[in-house]
Short mmCIF file of C-alpha atoms in Angstrom, two decimals:
data_model
loop_
_atom_site.label_atom_id
_atom_site.label_comp_id
_atom_site.label_asym_id
_atom_site.label_seq_id
_atom_site.Cartn_x
_atom_site.Cartn_y
_atom_site.Cartn_z
CA MET A 124 78.76 156.52 -24.59
CA THR A 125 80.44 154.04 -22.24
CA ALA A 126 77.49 154.19 -19.87
CA THR A 127 75.10 153.53 -22.73
CA VAL A 128 77.08 150.52 -23.90
CA GLU A 129 77.30 149.16 -20.36
CA ARG A 130 73.56 149.66 -19.82
CA THR A 131 72.76 147.89 -23.12
CA ALA A 132 74.98 144.96 -22.19
CA ALA A 133 73.35 144.71 -18.77
CA ASP A 134 69.88 144.83 -20.32
CA SER A 135 70.82 142.02 -22.70
CA ALA A 136 72.17 139.88 -19.88
CA THR A 137 69.15 140.33 -17.62
CA GLY A 138 66.49 140.14 -20.30
CA THR A 139 65.30 143.75 -19.93
CA ASP A 140 65.02 146.31 -22.68
CA ALA A 141 65.46 150.03 -22.64
CA GLY A 142 62.27 151.97 -23.10
CA GLY A 143 59.79 149.79 -21.21
CA GLY A 144 61.30 146.61 -19.79
CA ALA A 145 61.26 142.99 -20.85
CA LEU A 146 57.46 142.95 -21.27
CA ALA A 147 57.13 146.18 -23.25
CA GLY A 148 54.64 145.81 -26.09
CA THR A 149 53.06 142.63 -24.74
CA GLY A 150 49.53 144.04 -24.92
CA VAL A 151 49.90 145.02 -28.57
CA LEU A 152 51.36 141.64 -29.49
CA LEU A 153 48.57 139.90 -27.58
CA ARG A 154 45.89 141.76 -29.52
CA PHE A 155 47.75 141.00 -32.74
CA ALA A 156 47.97 137.28 -31.88
CA LEU A 157 44.26 137.12 -31.08
CA ARG A 158 43.46 138.86 -34.33
CA ARG A 159 45.63 136.46 -36.34
CA ASP A 160 43.96 133.49 -34.65
CA ARG A 161 40.43 134.88 -34.82
CA VAL A 162 39.44 131.95 -37.05
CA ARG A 163 41.93 129.25 -36.09
CA LEU A 164 41.26 129.16 -32.35
CA PRO A 165 37.44 129.39 -32.55
CA VAL A 166 37.52 126.43 -34.96
CA TRP A 167 39.64 124.44 -32.52
CA ILE A 168 37.46 125.35 -29.55
CA GLY A 169 34.19 124.81 -31.41
CA ALA A 170 35.25 121.43 -32.79
CA LEU A 171 36.43 120.11 -29.42
CA THR A 172 33.28 121.34 -27.67
CA ALA A 173 30.96 119.94 -30.33
CA GLY A 174 32.79 116.61 -30.34
CA THR A 175 32.53 116.33 -26.56
CA LEU A 176 28.80 117.10 -26.49
CA ALA A 177 28.18 114.72 -29.39
CA SER A 178 30.01 111.99 -27.47
CA LEU A 179 27.84 112.59 -24.42
CA SER A 180 24.76 112.29 -26.62
CA SER A 181 26.06 109.05 -28.14
CA PHE A 182 26.79 107.65 -24.66
CA GLU A 183 23.20 108.42 -23.62
CA GLN A 184 21.83 106.52 -26.59
CA THR A 185 24.29 103.65 -26.69
CA TYR A 186 24.49 102.94 -22.95
CA SER A 187 20.93 103.77 -21.98
CA THR A 188 20.55 101.19 -19.20
CA ASP A 189 22.55 100.16 -16.15
CA ALA A 190 23.11 96.76 -17.74
CA ASP A 191 24.68 98.38 -20.80
CA ARG A 192 27.00 100.49 -18.66
CA THR A 193 27.96 97.51 -16.51
CA ALA A 194 28.82 95.50 -19.62
CA ILE A 195 31.08 98.15 -21.10
CA ALA A 196 32.70 98.74 -17.71
CA LYS A 197 33.57 95.04 -17.53
CA THR A 198 35.18 95.17 -20.96
CA LEU A 199 37.14 98.35 -20.25
CA GLY A 200 38.41 96.85 -17.00
CA SER A 201 40.89 94.74 -18.97
CA PRO A 202 44.51 95.98 -19.28
CA ALA A 203 43.96 96.96 -22.91
CA GLY A 204 40.76 98.80 -22.03
CA LEU A 205 42.41 100.72 -19.18
CA ALA A 206 45.33 101.68 -21.43
CA MET A 207 42.94 103.12 -24.00
CA SER A 208 40.63 104.93 -21.59
CA GLY A 209 41.74 105.73 -18.05
CA PRO A 210 42.08 104.62 -14.41
CA GLY A 211 39.88 101.81 -13.16
CA HIS A 212 38.41 103.82 -10.27
CA TYR A 213 35.91 105.33 -12.71
CA LEU A 214 34.47 101.85 -13.31
CA ASP A 215 33.22 101.49 -9.72
CA ASP A 216 30.15 103.64 -10.45
CA TYR A 217 29.98 103.85 -14.25
CA GLY A 218 27.36 106.47 -14.94
CA LEU A 219 27.37 108.86 -17.88
CA GLY A 220 29.59 111.36 -16.06
CA ALA A 221 32.11 108.70 -15.13
CA MET A 222 32.12 107.53 -18.75
CA MET A 223 33.00 111.06 -19.90
CA GLY A 224 35.89 111.30 -17.44
CA HIS A 225 37.08 107.78 -18.19
CA GLN A 226 36.79 107.58 -21.97
CA MET A 227 36.86 111.18 -23.19
CA LEU A 228 39.00 113.27 -20.83
CA GLY A 229 42.35 111.71 -21.70
CA PHE A 230 41.66 111.68 -25.44
CA VAL A 231 40.45 115.29 -25.66
CA ALA A 232 43.28 116.42 -23.38
CA VAL A 233 45.75 115.32 -26.07
CA LEU A 234 43.98 117.53 -28.61
CA VAL A 235 43.90 120.48 -26.19
CA GLY A 236 47.64 120.09 -25.69
CA LEU A 237 48.10 120.02 -29.45
CA MET A 238 46.12 123.26 -29.76
CA THR A 239 48.19 125.16 -27.19
CA VAL A 240 51.53 123.79 -28.40
CA LEU A 241 50.86 124.91 -31.96
CA THR A 242 49.64 128.30 -30.70
CA VAL A 243 52.79 128.99 -28.70
CA ALA A 244 55.09 127.82 -31.49
CA ARG A 245 53.18 129.89 -34.06
CA HIS A 246 53.56 133.14 -32.14
CA THR A 247 57.16 132.66 -31.00
CA ARG A 248 59.48 130.42 -32.98
CA THR A 249 57.65 130.84 -36.28
CA GLU A 250 57.89 134.61 -35.89
CA GLU A 251 61.64 134.33 -35.42
CA GLU A 252 62.09 131.83 -38.22
CA THR A 253 60.32 134.08 -40.73
CA GLY A 254 62.20 137.20 -39.60
CA ARG A 255 59.09 139.05 -38.41
CA ALA A 256 60.19 138.97 -34.77
CA GLU A 257 63.40 140.82 -35.64
CA LEU A 258 61.44 143.61 -37.29
CA VAL A 259 59.03 143.86 -34.36
CA ARG A 260 61.82 143.83 -31.80
CA ALA A 261 63.42 146.76 -33.57
CA ALA A 262 60.63 148.85 -32.01
CA VAL A 263 60.00 149.28 -28.30
CA VAL A 264 59.24 145.63 -27.65
CA GLY A 265 60.71 143.69 -24.75
CA ARG A 266 62.64 140.46 -24.99
CA HIS A 267 59.88 138.48 -23.29
CA ALA A 268 56.93 140.15 -25.02
CA HIS A 269 56.51 137.57 -27.78
CA LEU A 270 56.62 134.60 -25.41
CA THR A 271 54.29 136.24 -22.91
CA ALA A 272 51.75 137.14 -25.58
CA ALA A 273 51.86 133.59 -26.92
CA LEU A 274 51.38 132.05 -23.48
CA VAL A 275 48.49 134.38 -22.66
CA THR A 276 46.86 133.56 -26.01
CA ALA A 277 47.15 129.83 -25.35
CA THR A 278 45.86 130.32 -21.80
CA LEU A 279 42.84 132.32 -22.95
CA ALA A 280 42.03 129.65 -25.55
CA SER A 281 42.27 126.92 -22.90
CA LEU A 282 40.03 128.86 -20.50
CA ALA A 283 37.49 129.55 -23.24
CA LEU A 284 37.38 125.85 -24.12
CA GLY A 285 37.04 124.89 -20.46
CA GLY A 286 34.20 127.35 -19.98
CA LEU A 287 32.29 126.10 -23.01
CA LEU A 288 32.75 122.47 -22.00
CA ALA A 289 31.50 123.21 -18.48
CA ALA A 290 28.51 125.17 -19.77
CA GLY A 291 27.61 122.58 -22.39
CA LEU A 292 27.82 119.59 -20.06
CA GLY A 293 26.13 121.36 -17.18
CA ALA A 294 23.22 122.45 -19.34
CA SER A 295 22.82 119.03 -20.96
CA GLY A 296 20.69 117.67 -18.15
CA ALA A 297 22.21 114.22 -18.60
CA GLU A 298 21.90 111.81 -15.71
CA GLY A 299 24.94 111.96 -13.44
CA VAL A 300 26.38 115.07 -15.16
CA GLY A 301 25.94 117.88 -12.64
CA TRP A 302 27.20 121.42 -12.64
CA HIS A 303 29.97 120.88 -10.09
CA GLY A 304 31.45 118.00 -12.04
CA SER A 305 30.99 119.88 -15.31
CA LEU A 306 33.01 122.82 -13.95
CA LEU A 307 35.78 120.44 -12.92
CA TYR A 308 35.64 118.71 -16.31
CA GLY A 309 36.14 122.02 -18.11
CA ALA A 310 38.84 123.12 -15.67
CA ALA A 311 40.75 119.87 -16.21
CA HIS A 312 40.96 120.49 -19.95
CA ALA A 313 42.01 124.10 -19.40
CA ALA A 314 44.72 123.05 -16.92
CA VAL A 315 46.17 120.46 -19.31
CA GLY A 316 46.22 123.00 -22.13
CA ILE A 317 48.03 125.56 -19.96
CA ALA A 318 50.52 122.92 -18.80
CA PHE A 319 51.50 121.96 -22.34
CA ALA A 320 51.72 125.62 -23.33
CA GLY A 321 54.42 125.88 -20.66
CA VAL A 322 56.18 122.86 -22.14
CA ALA A 323 56.12 124.54 -25.55
CA ALA A 324 57.67 127.66 -23.98
CA VAL A 325 60.75 125.53 -23.31
CA THR A 326 60.92 123.64 -26.61
CA VAL A 327 60.75 126.82 -28.70
CA GLN A 328 64.03 127.89 -27.09
CA VAL A 329 65.87 124.71 -28.00
CA THR A 330 65.78 124.65 -31.79
CA GLN A 331 65.70 127.37 -34.40
CA HIS A 332 62.97 125.69 -36.45
CA SER A 333 59.28 125.86 -35.56
CA ARG A 334 58.68 122.32 -36.82
CA GLY A 335 61.36 120.97 -34.51
CA ALA A 336 60.02 122.92 -31.54
CA SER A 337 56.48 121.72 -32.18
CA GLY A 338 57.73 118.17 -32.71
CA MET A 339 59.50 118.07 -29.35
CA ALA A 340 56.44 119.42 -27.57
CA LEU A 341 54.20 116.92 -29.36
CA ALA A 342 56.61 114.16 -28.32
CA ALA A 343 56.11 115.34 -24.74
CA ILE A 344 52.34 115.02 -25.21
CA GLY A 345 52.83 111.50 -26.57
CA ALA A 346 55.06 110.59 -23.65
CA ALA A 347 52.47 111.98 -21.22
CA TYR A 348 49.77 109.82 -22.80
CA ALA A 349 52.02 106.74 -22.75
CA LEU A 350 52.89 107.30 -19.09
CA ARG A 351 49.21 107.68 -18.29
CA ALA A 352 48.36 104.45 -20.13
CA ALA A 353 51.19 102.48 -18.50
CA GLY A 354 50.30 103.82 -15.06
CA ASP A 355 46.61 102.94 -15.40
CA VAL A 356 47.48 99.39 -16.39
CA GLY A 357 50.07 99.06 -13.62
CA GLY A 358 50.08 100.34 -10.08
CA GLY A 359 49.31 103.94 -11.04
CA ALA A 360 52.66 105.50 -10.11
CA LEU A 361 53.61 106.37 -13.70
CA SER A 362 50.32 108.23 -14.18
CA TRP A 363 51.47 110.78 -11.61
CA LEU A 364 54.28 111.76 -14.00
CA SER A 365 51.77 112.88 -16.65
CA PRO A 366 49.60 116.03 -16.88
CA ILE A 367 46.96 113.89 -18.57
CA GLY A 368 47.16 111.48 -15.65
CA TRP A 369 46.74 114.39 -13.22
CA ALA A 370 43.60 115.51 -15.03
CA GLN A 371 42.09 112.03 -14.93
CA ARG A 372 43.05 111.64 -11.26
CA THR A 373 40.51 114.35 -10.46
CA TYR A 374 37.97 111.52 -10.88
CA VAL A 375 35.52 113.99 -12.31
CA PHE A 376 31.84 113.11 -11.79
CA VAL A 377 32.98 110.43 -9.30
CA ASP A 378 35.02 112.03 -6.48
CA ASP A 379 35.40 115.55 -7.99
CA ARG A 380 38.90 116.23 -6.66
CA TRP A 381 40.28 119.63 -7.67
CA TRP A 382 43.75 119.47 -6.17
CA PRO A 383 45.48 117.39 -8.91
CA LEU A 384 44.97 120.36 -11.25
CA LEU A 385 47.39 122.34 -9.09
CA LEU A 386 50.13 120.06 -10.42
CA CYS A 387 49.27 121.17 -13.97
CA LEU A 388 49.48 124.82 -12.97
CA LEU A 389 52.78 124.27 -11.15
CA LEU A 390 54.20 122.57 -14.24
CA ALA A 391 52.99 125.42 -16.42
CA ALA A 392 54.53 128.07 -14.16
CA GLY A 393 57.81 126.20 -13.76
CA ALA A 394 58.17 125.42 -17.46
CA ALA A 395 57.31 129.00 -18.44
CA ALA A 396 59.93 130.31 -16.00
CA VAL A 397 62.53 127.98 -17.52
CA GLY A 398 61.49 129.19 -20.97
CA TYR A 399 62.02 132.82 -19.99
CA VAL A 400 65.45 132.07 -18.57
CA LEU A 401 66.52 130.06 -21.61
CA SER A 402 65.39 132.84 -23.94
CA THR A 403 68.06 135.08 -22.41
CA ARG A 404 70.75 132.49 -23.17
CA ARG A 405 70.39 132.59 -26.94
CA ASP A 406 70.37 135.06 -29.79
CA LEU A 407 67.19 136.08 -31.56
CA GLY A 408 66.47 133.56 -34.31
CA ALA A 409 68.92 131.00 -32.93
CA GLY A 410 68.32 127.96 -30.77
CA LEU A 411 70.12 126.56 -27.77
CA ARG A 412 70.91 123.44 -29.76
CA ALA A 413 73.44 124.10 -32.46
CA ALA A 414 72.44 123.06 -35.97
CA ARG A 415 74.16 119.93 -37.23
CA THR A 416 76.87 120.31 -39.81
CA GLY A 417 75.59 119.16 -43.19
CA ARG A 418 77.38 117.08 -45.77
CA GLY A 419 79.89 118.65 -48.05
CA SER A 420 77.76 117.76 -51.07
CA ALA A 421 74.11 116.88 -51.47
CA SER A 422 72.98 113.40 -52.41
CA GLY A 423 71.53 112.78 -55.84
CA LEU A 424 68.02 112.44 -54.41
CA LEU A 425 68.24 115.78 -52.61
CA THR A 426 68.97 117.58 -55.86
CA ARG A 427 65.60 116.51 -57.27
CA PRO A 428 62.28 118.17 -56.37
CA VAL A 429 60.67 115.03 -54.94
CA GLY A 430 63.75 114.16 -52.89
CA PHE A 431 63.97 117.68 -51.52
CA ALA A 432 60.25 117.70 -50.63
CA LEU A 433 60.64 114.34 -48.90
CA ARG A 434 63.58 115.67 -46.90
CA GLN A 435 61.48 118.64 -45.78
CA GLN A 436 58.54 116.47 -44.76
CA ARG A 437 60.23 113.36 -43.43
CA GLY A 438 59.76 114.39 -39.79
CA LEU A 439 56.04 114.80 -40.30
CA LEU A 440 55.84 111.46 -42.09
CA TYR A 441 57.81 109.59 -39.41
CA GLY A 442 55.75 111.11 -36.62
CA PHE A 443 52.38 110.25 -38.16
CA ALA A 444 53.49 106.76 -39.12
CA ALA A 445 54.69 106.01 -35.59
CA GLY A 446 51.64 107.59 -33.97
CA LEU A 447 49.14 105.73 -36.14
CA PHE A 448 50.98 102.46 -35.68
CA VAL A 449 50.50 102.89 -31.92
CA LEU A 450 46.86 103.93 -32.37
CA GLY A 451 46.18 100.93 -34.57
CA ALA A 452 47.90 98.67 -32.04
CA MET A 453 45.67 100.04 -29.27
CA TYR A 454 42.54 99.22 -31.24
CA GLY A 455 43.96 95.85 -32.21
CA SER A 456 44.64 94.95 -28.58
CA ILE A 457 40.89 94.90 -27.84
CA LEU A 458 39.78 93.33 -31.11
CA GLY A 459 39.59 89.91 -29.51
CA GLN A 460 37.22 91.28 -26.86
CA ALA A 461 35.11 93.30 -29.29
CA GLU A 462 32.53 90.57 -29.87
CA ASP A 463 31.86 90.08 -26.16
CA MET A 464 31.75 93.83 -25.60
CA ILE A 465 29.29 94.52 -28.42
CA GLU A 466 27.15 91.45 -27.79
CA ASP A 467 26.02 92.86 -24.44
CA LEU A 468 25.10 96.30 -25.86
CA ALA A 469 21.95 96.06 -27.96
CA GLU A 470 22.06 99.52 -29.53
CA LEU A 471 25.77 99.47 -30.26
CA ARG A 472 25.42 95.97 -31.69
CA GLU A 473 22.73 97.22 -34.05
CA VAL A 474 24.90 100.15 -35.20
CA VAL A 475 27.88 97.90 -35.83
CA ARG A 476 25.71 95.33 -37.61
CA GLN A 477 24.73 98.02 -40.11
CA VAL A 478 28.31 98.11 -41.37
CA GLY A 479 28.05 94.82 -43.17
CA ASP A 480 27.05 91.16 -43.11
CA ALA A 481 30.13 89.96 -41.26
CA SER A 482 31.25 88.93 -37.81
CA LEU A 483 30.98 91.46 -35.01
CA ALA A 484 34.77 91.65 -34.76
CA GLU A 485 35.08 92.50 -38.47
CA SER A 486 32.26 95.05 -38.23
CA PHE A 487 33.91 96.61 -35.19
CA ALA A 488 37.23 96.84 -37.02
CA ALA A 489 35.52 98.49 -39.98
CA THR A 490 33.78 100.98 -37.69
CA VAL A 491 36.91 102.16 -35.90
CA MET A 492 38.98 102.17 -39.09
CA ILE A 493 37.24 105.42 -40.08
CA VAL A 494 38.87 107.10 -37.07
CA VAL A 495 42.30 105.89 -38.16
CA ALA A 496 41.67 107.05 -41.73
CA VAL A 497 40.53 110.53 -40.68
CA ILE A 498 43.63 111.00 -38.53
CA ALA A 499 45.77 109.81 -41.43
CA SER A 500 44.09 112.41 -43.64
CA VAL A 501 45.46 115.10 -41.31
CA HIS A 502 48.94 114.12 -42.54
CA GLY A 503 47.74 114.44 -46.14
CA VAL A 504 46.38 117.93 -45.52
CA MET A 505 49.53 119.13 -43.75
CA ALA A 506 51.78 117.69 -46.45
CA ALA A 507 49.67 119.14 -49.27
CA LEU A 508 49.70 122.59 -47.67
CA ARG A 509 53.47 122.62 -47.21
CA PRO A 510 53.96 124.65 -50.42
CA ARG A 511 51.84 127.41 -48.86
CA ALA A 512 54.11 127.49 -45.82
CA GLU A 513 57.18 127.64 -48.06
CA GLU A 514 55.63 130.46 -50.06
CA THR A 515 54.68 132.62 -47.07
CA ALA A 516 58.10 132.04 -45.48
CA GLY A 517 59.83 133.32 -48.62
CA ARG A 518 61.62 130.07 -49.39
CA ALA A 519 59.66 129.29 -52.56
CA GLU A 520 60.79 132.40 -54.41
CA PRO A 521 64.52 131.50 -54.71
CA LEU A 522 63.65 127.97 -55.80
CA LEU A 523 61.24 129.09 -58.50
CA ALA A 524 63.75 131.68 -59.71
CA THR A 525 65.77 128.75 -61.05
CA GLY A 526 64.78 126.37 -63.81
CA LEU A 527 62.34 124.59 -61.49
CA SER A 528 58.79 125.03 -62.77
CA ARG A 529 55.84 125.76 -60.52
CA ALA A 530 54.11 122.56 -61.58
CA ARG A 531 57.11 120.38 -60.70
CA TRP A 532 57.58 122.14 -57.37
CA VAL A 533 53.98 121.72 -56.24
CA GLY A 534 53.83 118.26 -57.79
CA SER A 535 56.78 117.11 -55.68
CA HIS A 536 54.94 117.98 -52.46
CA VAL A 537 51.76 116.38 -53.77
CA ALA A 538 53.71 113.20 -54.49
CA VAL A 539 55.03 113.15 -50.93
CA ALA A 540 51.51 113.80 -49.58
CA THR A 541 49.91 110.99 -51.59
CA ALA A 542 52.67 108.41 -51.15
CA GLY A 543 53.09 109.42 -47.51
CA GLY A 544 49.36 108.89 -46.96
CA VAL A 545 49.76 105.30 -48.13
CA VAL A 546 52.72 104.79 -45.79
CA VAL A 547 50.79 106.20 -42.84
CA LEU A 548 47.78 103.99 -43.59
CA LEU A 549 50.04 100.94 -43.90
CA ALA A 550 51.57 101.71 -40.50
CA ALA A 551 48.12 102.00 -38.92
CA GLY A 552 46.89 98.81 -40.58
CA LEU A 553 50.04 96.95 -39.56
CA GLY A 554 49.71 97.97 -35.91
CA PHE A 555 46.01 97.13 -35.95
CA GLY A 556 46.66 93.77 -37.62
CA LEU A 557 49.60 92.62 -35.50
CA LEU A 558 47.92 93.33 -32.16
CA GLY A 559 44.59 92.17 -33.55
CA ALA A 560 46.15 88.84 -34.50
CA ALA A 561 47.62 88.55 -31.01
CA SER A 562 44.29 89.27 -29.31
CA THR A 563 42.18 87.06 -31.57
CA GLY A 564 44.70 84.30 -32.24
CA ASP A 565 44.01 84.61 -35.98
CA ALA A 566 46.96 85.66 -38.13
CA GLY A 567 44.61 86.15 -41.08
CA VAL A 568 43.43 89.49 -39.72
CA VAL A 569 46.78 91.09 -40.60
CA PRO A 570 46.27 91.19 -44.39
CA ASP A 571 42.57 91.93 -43.89
CA LEU A 572 43.26 95.02 -41.78
CA LEU A 573 46.10 96.16 -44.03
CA GLY A 574 43.65 96.05 -46.93
CA ALA A 575 41.01 97.85 -44.87
CA ALA A 576 43.45 100.68 -44.16
CA LEU A 577 44.60 100.98 -47.78
CA ALA A 578 40.98 101.17 -48.95
CA TYR A 579 40.89 104.73 -47.60
CA ALA A 580 43.90 105.90 -49.64
CA PRO A 581 41.80 107.42 -52.48
CA ALA A 582 39.71 109.35 -49.92
CA LEU A 583 42.94 110.71 -48.42
CA TRP A 584 44.09 111.78 -51.88
CA VAL A 585 40.83 113.66 -52.45
CA THR A 586 41.28 115.47 -49.12
CA ALA A 587 44.83 116.47 -50.07
CA GLY A 588 43.55 117.49 -53.52
CA VAL A 589 41.11 119.94 -51.92
CA GLY A 590 44.06 121.53 -50.12
CA VAL A 591 46.03 121.82 -53.38
CA ALA A 592 43.04 123.37 -55.16
CA LEU A 593 42.63 125.98 -52.43
CA PHE A 594 46.37 126.70 -52.47
CA GLY A 595 46.29 127.30 -56.20
CA TRP A 596 43.20 129.50 -56.43
CA ALA A 597 42.47 130.86 -52.93
CA PRO A 598 45.68 130.60 -50.88
CA ARG A 599 44.33 132.71 -48.03
CA ALA A 600 41.45 130.25 -47.61
CA THR A 601 43.56 127.08 -47.34
CA ALA A 602 42.46 126.58 -43.71
CA ALA A 603 39.01 125.68 -45.06
CA VAL A 604 40.37 122.27 -46.11
CA TRP A 605 40.20 121.17 -42.47
CA ILE A 606 36.43 121.05 -42.84
CA VAL A 607 36.84 117.85 -44.88
CA PRO A 608 38.42 115.60 -42.20
CA VAL A 609 36.28 117.08 -39.41
CA TYR A 610 33.09 116.50 -41.39
CA ALA A 611 34.26 113.00 -42.31
CA PHE A 612 34.74 112.11 -38.66
CA VAL A 613 31.33 113.45 -37.62
CA VAL A 614 29.31 111.71 -40.35
CA GLY A 615 31.48 108.60 -40.57
CA TYR A 616 31.99 107.69 -36.92
CA LEU A 617 29.15 109.44 -35.12
CA GLY A 618 26.73 109.32 -38.05
CA PRO A 619 25.26 105.85 -37.37
CA ILE A 620 24.82 106.66 -33.68
CA LEU A 621 23.28 110.09 -34.33
CA GLU A 622 21.26 108.66 -37.26
CA ILE A 623 22.64 111.14 -39.80
CA PRO A 624 21.05 110.60 -43.27
CA ASP A 625 23.09 108.64 -45.81
CA TRP A 626 23.13 111.49 -48.33
CA LEU A 627 24.98 113.68 -45.83
CA ALA A 628 27.58 110.94 -45.35
CA GLU A 629 28.08 110.72 -49.12
CA LEU A 630 29.12 114.39 -49.23
CA SER A 631 32.40 113.25 -47.68
CA PRO A 632 34.97 111.36 -49.78
CA PHE A 633 35.20 108.86 -46.93
CA GLY A 634 31.50 108.13 -47.35
CA HIS A 635 32.23 106.40 -50.68
CA VAL A 636 34.76 103.97 -49.21
CA PRO A 637 33.39 100.50 -48.40
CA ARG A 638 33.77 99.38 -44.80
CA VAL A 639 36.42 96.77 -45.36
CA PRO A 640 36.82 94.04 -43.96
CA ALA A 641 33.08 93.84 -43.16
CA GLU A 642 32.30 94.63 -46.81
CA GLY A 643 34.00 93.83 -50.08
CA MET A 644 36.22 96.32 -51.88
CA ASP A 645 34.50 98.62 -54.39
CA TRP A 646 37.13 99.20 -57.08
CA GLY A 647 34.83 101.45 -59.09
CA ALA A 648 34.44 103.85 -56.17
CA ALA A 649 38.20 103.77 -55.59
CA ALA A 650 38.86 104.62 -59.24
CA GLY A 651 36.31 107.43 -59.11
CA LEU A 652 37.86 108.97 -55.99
CA THR A 653 41.32 108.71 -57.53
CA ALA A 654 40.10 110.52 -60.64
CA VAL A 655 38.55 113.28 -58.51
CA ALA A 656 41.81 113.65 -56.56
CA ALA A 657 43.82 113.92 -59.80
CA ALA A 658 41.40 116.54 -61.16
CA LEU A 659 41.64 118.61 -57.96
CA VAL A 660 45.43 118.50 -58.04
CA ALA A 661 45.54 119.52 -61.71
CA PHE A 662 43.05 122.30 -61.02
CA GLY A 663 45.14 123.59 -58.10
CA ILE A 664 48.40 123.52 -60.06
CA ALA A 665 46.73 125.39 -62.92
CA GLY A 666 45.60 128.07 -60.48
CA PHE A 667 49.05 128.39 -58.95
CA ARG A 668 50.61 128.86 -62.38
CA ARG A 669 48.24 131.76 -63.06
CA ARG A 670 48.43 133.70 -59.80
CA ASP A 671 51.17 135.91 -58.42
CA LEU A 672 53.69 134.43 -56.03
CA GLU A 673 53.69 135.92 -52.56
CA THR A 674 57.17 137.38 -52.20
CA LYS A 675 59.17 138.81 -49.33
#
């Protein structure tokens, strides 16, 4: 008996487990993770691949001549342009390949990092938070099996994305986009994804909540992007502190340097090793950071459904508001140069002119505002689907066992989603307006761009309403709501360039929003979208009241 106790204590201290070692059961958990993500990851990979290839096609059409590419290179050579895109070395020979590495690599790398961070958190910290990891670990499953399976899943997803990007670009036949550069382009995305998966392996050990772990990892992605932007504007030293900067320093399609990707792999290996060590320093379900002691009594707001929902979602709201303020500021910083940039590009000028009978700067602002609105709609979807997460985690059941009705509970999260959408749009419009006023010297653009951002609020409410409707009637199909913002981006932003028919654009709620400030506000369309959103929410709540609650 003493020997058994001593062996168990030693296993716990070293991270090994009797009956197979610290990695016992990893293969089974890996197959289970791939099965659970059989829809989620292909959607991620397919969307990123399709978006990249569509961007290459739009570059071919928009910048069809050397003069067009020289003009845009001159514009992007400004500090604001370099901060938004990438290092200036790409501008020396600005062909289509260089444009992909300069304008697309850093942006898509952020999304790849987001994909791998959420994957690792989903298969590690979320499993512990819901109690499933404890049940699984009761079998012959090693201490490190969950983390290893999650990292391998994220790595396979990154490699699959990199392979598809390389194959798609290489087979495109575009001028200046060869197979060697295409392979490096795909490898750069895969390396960044693997690096941020390693970062997530550390953050999931720190806090006992999956949202907190994901938030810290996403903050690391934001810091990496900011370091890259600051380094590209300055001397370049700060860019070498960022995995995104390392990927762009490959100078894909220009110099085709592979060695900076080794830094991504070293970061991934080092961070994963730290994650494994930290996992042996905490109990299952706990985090290294102790939870803060709460107040002795709850505030009056916290005792009400809306206040409690706001408390649960405040981190998401703060994060999106800050992120979209920065995104809006980045667009605003080049607003003063937009007219010169567009004036030299005949095809792009024609596309922007289609937005409305206004100045080129106003038409440009209206064109890029759709990107801001679609990203803001992501907050609306996540906030509207929060009741589903509470239900599957088993936290909804004790609440609804009290006098709280189902309609009031769901309605509180809907209120946070709709009001939060307005806050997020205001933050984006404010950042866009303040930096736009600084770059143009016209303070009048601030209220104009605030109004342009708020014009998309009804479309955001419709998107959130689709999520509520799916939650009420088909909870297992709630992931389908992501089709709405993805489709809106494709037809709204790329539609004019790809010449997508107008009737396809009108299938999206964003297609019924006027392009303010280039066009006047259509209050009838706004009222119609608001009515549709209200009907979808009512329909979803009615469905939730009629179906069984998923219990634990």
